Coordinates of C-alpha atoms in Angstrom, one line a residue:
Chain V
X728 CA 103.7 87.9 88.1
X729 CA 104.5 84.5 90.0
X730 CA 107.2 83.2 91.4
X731 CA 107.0 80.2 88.8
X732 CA 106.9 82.9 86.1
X733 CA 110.2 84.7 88.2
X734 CA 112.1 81.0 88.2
X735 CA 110.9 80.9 84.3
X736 CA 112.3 83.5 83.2
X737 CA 115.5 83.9 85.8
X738 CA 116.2 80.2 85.1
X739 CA 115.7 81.4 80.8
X740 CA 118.3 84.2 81.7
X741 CA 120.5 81.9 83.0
X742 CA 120.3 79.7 80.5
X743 CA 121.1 82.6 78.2
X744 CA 124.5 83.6 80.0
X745 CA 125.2 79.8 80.6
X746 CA 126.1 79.5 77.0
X747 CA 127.4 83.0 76.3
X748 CA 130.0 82.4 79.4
X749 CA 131.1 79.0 78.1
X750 CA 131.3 80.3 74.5
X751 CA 133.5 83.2 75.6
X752 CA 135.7 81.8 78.5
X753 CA 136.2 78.7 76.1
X754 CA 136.5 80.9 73.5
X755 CA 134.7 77.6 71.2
X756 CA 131.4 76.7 70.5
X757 CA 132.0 72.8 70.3
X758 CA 129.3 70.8 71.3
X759 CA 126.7 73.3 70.5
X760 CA 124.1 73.8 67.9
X761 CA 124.2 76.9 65.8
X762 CA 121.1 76.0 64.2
X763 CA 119.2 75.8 67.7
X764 CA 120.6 79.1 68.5
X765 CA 119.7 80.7 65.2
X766 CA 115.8 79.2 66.0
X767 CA 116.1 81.1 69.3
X768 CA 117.0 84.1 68.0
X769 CA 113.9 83.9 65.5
X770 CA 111.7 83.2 68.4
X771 CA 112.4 86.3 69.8
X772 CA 112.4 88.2 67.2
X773 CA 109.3 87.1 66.1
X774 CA 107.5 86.9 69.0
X775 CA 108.7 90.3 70.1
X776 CA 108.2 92.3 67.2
X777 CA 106.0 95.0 68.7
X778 CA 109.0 96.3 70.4
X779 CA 110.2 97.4 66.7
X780 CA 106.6 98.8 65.6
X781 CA 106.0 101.0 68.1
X782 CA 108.8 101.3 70.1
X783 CA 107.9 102.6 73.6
X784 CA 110.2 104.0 76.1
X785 CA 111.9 100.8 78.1
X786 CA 109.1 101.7 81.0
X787 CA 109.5 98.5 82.1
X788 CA 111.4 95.1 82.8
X789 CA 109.6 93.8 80.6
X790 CA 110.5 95.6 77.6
X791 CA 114.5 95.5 79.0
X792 CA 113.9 91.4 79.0
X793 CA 113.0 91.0 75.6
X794 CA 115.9 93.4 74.1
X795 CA 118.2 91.6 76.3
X796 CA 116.9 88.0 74.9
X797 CA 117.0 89.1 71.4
X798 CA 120.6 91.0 71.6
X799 CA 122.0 88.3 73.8
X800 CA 121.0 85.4 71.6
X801 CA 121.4 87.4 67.9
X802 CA 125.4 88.0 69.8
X803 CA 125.3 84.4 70.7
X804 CA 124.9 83.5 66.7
X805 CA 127.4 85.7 66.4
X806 CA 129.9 84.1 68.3
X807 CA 129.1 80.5 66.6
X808 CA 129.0 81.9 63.3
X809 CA 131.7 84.4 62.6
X810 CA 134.3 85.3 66.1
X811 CA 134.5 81.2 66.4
X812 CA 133.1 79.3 63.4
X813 CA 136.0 77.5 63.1
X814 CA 135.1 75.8 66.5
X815 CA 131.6 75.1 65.4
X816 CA 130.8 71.8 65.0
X817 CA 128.9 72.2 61.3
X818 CA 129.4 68.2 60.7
X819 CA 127.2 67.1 63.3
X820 CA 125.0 69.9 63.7
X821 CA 123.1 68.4 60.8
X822 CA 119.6 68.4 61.9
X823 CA 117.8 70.0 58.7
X824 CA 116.4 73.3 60.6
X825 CA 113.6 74.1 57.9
X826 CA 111.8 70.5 58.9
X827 CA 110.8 72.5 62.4
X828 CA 110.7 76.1 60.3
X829 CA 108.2 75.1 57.9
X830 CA 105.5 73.1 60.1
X831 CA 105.8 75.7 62.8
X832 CA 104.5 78.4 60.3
X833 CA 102.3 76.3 58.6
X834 CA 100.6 75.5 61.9
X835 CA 100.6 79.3 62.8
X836 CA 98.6 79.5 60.2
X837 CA 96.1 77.2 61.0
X838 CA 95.9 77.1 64.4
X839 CA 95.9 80.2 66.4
X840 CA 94.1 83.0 68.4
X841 CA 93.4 85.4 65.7
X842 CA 94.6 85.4 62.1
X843 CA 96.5 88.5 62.0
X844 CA 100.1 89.3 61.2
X845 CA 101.6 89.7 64.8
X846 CA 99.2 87.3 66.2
X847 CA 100.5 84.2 63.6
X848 CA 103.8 85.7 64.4
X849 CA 103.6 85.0 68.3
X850 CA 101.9 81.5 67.7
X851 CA 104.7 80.8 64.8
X852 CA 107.3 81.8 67.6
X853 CA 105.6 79.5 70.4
X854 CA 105.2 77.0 67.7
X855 CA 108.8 77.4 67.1
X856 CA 110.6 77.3 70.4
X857 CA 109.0 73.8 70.9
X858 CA 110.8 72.3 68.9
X859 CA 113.9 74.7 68.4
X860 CA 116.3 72.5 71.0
X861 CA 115.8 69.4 69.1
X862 CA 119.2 70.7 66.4
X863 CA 121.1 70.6 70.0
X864 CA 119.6 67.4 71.5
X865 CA 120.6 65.8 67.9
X866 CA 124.2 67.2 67.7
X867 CA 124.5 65.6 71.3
X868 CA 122.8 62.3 70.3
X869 CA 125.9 62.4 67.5
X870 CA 128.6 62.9 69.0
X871 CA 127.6 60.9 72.0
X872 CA 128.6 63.0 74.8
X873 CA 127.9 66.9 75.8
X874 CA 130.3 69.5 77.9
X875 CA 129.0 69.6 81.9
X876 CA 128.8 73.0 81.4
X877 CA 126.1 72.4 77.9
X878 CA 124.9 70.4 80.2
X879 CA 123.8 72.9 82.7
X880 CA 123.2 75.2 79.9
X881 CA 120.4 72.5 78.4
X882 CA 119.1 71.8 82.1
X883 CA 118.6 75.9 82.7
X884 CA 116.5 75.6 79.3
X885 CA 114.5 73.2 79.5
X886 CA 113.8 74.3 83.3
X887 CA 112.4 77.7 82.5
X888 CA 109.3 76.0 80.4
X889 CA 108.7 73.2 82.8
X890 CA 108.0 76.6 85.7
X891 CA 106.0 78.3 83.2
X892 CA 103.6 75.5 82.8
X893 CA 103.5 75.7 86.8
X894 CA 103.0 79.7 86.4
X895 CA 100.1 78.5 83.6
X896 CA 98.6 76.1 86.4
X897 CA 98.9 78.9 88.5
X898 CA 97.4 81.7 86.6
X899 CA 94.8 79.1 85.9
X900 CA 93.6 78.4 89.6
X901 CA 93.7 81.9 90.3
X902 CA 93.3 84.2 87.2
X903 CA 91.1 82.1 85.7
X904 CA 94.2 82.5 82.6
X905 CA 94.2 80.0 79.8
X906 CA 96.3 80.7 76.8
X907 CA 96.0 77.2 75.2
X908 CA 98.4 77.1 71.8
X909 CA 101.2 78.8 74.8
X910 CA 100.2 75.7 77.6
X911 CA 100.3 72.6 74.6
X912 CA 103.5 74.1 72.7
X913 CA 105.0 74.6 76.7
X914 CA 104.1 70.7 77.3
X915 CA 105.4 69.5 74.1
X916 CA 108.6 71.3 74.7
X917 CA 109.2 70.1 78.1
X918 CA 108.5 66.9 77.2
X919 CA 111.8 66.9 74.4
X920 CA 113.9 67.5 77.5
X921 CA 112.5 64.5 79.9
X922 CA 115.5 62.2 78.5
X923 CA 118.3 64.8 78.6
X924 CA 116.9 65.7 82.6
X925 CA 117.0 62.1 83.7
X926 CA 120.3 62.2 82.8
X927 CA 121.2 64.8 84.1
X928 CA 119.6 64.5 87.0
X929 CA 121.3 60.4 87.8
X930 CA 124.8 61.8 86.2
X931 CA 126.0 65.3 86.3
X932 CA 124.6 66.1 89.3
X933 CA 126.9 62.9 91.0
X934 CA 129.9 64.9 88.9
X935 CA 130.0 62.1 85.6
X936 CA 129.9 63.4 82.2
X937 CA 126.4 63.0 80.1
X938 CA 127.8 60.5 77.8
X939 CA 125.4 58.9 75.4
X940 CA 125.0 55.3 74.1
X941 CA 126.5 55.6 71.0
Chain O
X1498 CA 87.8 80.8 81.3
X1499 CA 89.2 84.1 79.6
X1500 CA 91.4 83.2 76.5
X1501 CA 93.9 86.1 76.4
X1502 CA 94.7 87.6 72.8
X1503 CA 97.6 90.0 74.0
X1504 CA 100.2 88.3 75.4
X1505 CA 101.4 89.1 78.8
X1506 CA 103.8 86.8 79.2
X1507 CA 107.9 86.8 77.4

């Protein structure tokens, strides 16, 4: 563990409770996109599957991480889609989510480490979570403007993949680590957020509103 | 460079 890899995954947590905080105080999910939160939740279900195989004792954070991601963000689609769907914003959350499904498992299946179940499973997951944010980057594209607090949500989100790729140039350097299909899908998926963090960075930090060009 | 096959990361 590095402290790029901490920031990942503290700044993923946040990112997490961002959302679940603002659903629940607000008690609406306006201005966020089911669909990218039902792609999260697949991501960690798929990509921690083992945990439901052969379930070992929670020895470690580790383990107690990935049950908290997948119950936080399965209770999160909760919330969207049954205690407040009629504050969820169905009209413009209209990006069609089996355009990212189907090329991320198709890829899975051609590109990967090792072509067996839970291996295309973890690269279908990574392949997955690159693009899963683009349903939420659309619905804000549509409606031309996004909550402060989405905001900080996004900017938690797309923070916790631009540290792991420091962790990856990290682990590199000094563990001689390369786990390419994890560094490319990272890039990719940083790269999604570059427009939403220079807005974020020349407006809601000076306390304005992200409002789009519409 | 060693290419990992577990995964050690979340």
């Amino acid at each position: 563990m590095n402290i790029f890899r901490l920031f990942g995954d503290l700044s993923h947590l946040a990112a997490i409770a961002i959302l679940l905080l603002k659903i629940w105080k607000t008690r609406s999910c306006a201005g966020v996109s089911g669909k990218t939160q039902l792609l999260f939740a697949v991501c960690f279900i798929t990509r921690y599957i083992d945990l439901f195989l052969h379930f070992v004792s929670l020895y470690n954070t580790e383990k107690v991480m990935k049950l908290i991601y997948i119950s936080a963000s399965v209770f999160t689609c909760y919330l969207i889609f049954f205690k407040f769907k009629a504050t969820y914003d169905g009209n413009h959350d209209s990006m069609r989510a089996e355009f990212l499904i189907v090329p991320a498992a198709g890829l899975a299946c051609l590109i990967n480490t090792k072509f067996d179940a839970i291996e295309i499973l973890w690269t279908f997951s990574i392949y997955l979570e690159a693009v899963a944010i683009l349903p939420q980057l659309f619905l804000i594209s549509k409606t031309g403007e996004a909550e402060t607090i989405t905001s900080h949500y996004l900017f938690a989100q797309g923070s916790y993949r631009a540290l792991y790729i420091l962790n990856w140039i990290y682990r590199y350097h000094y563990e001689s680590h390369v786990d390419t299909i994890a560094i490319v899908a990272g890039v990719v998926q940083t790269i999604l957020y570059c427009d939403f963090f220079y807005l974020y960075i020349t407006k809601v930090v000076k306390g304005q509103k992200i409002v789009l060009p519409a | 460079k060693r290419i990992l096959t577990h995964h050690d990361e979340l």
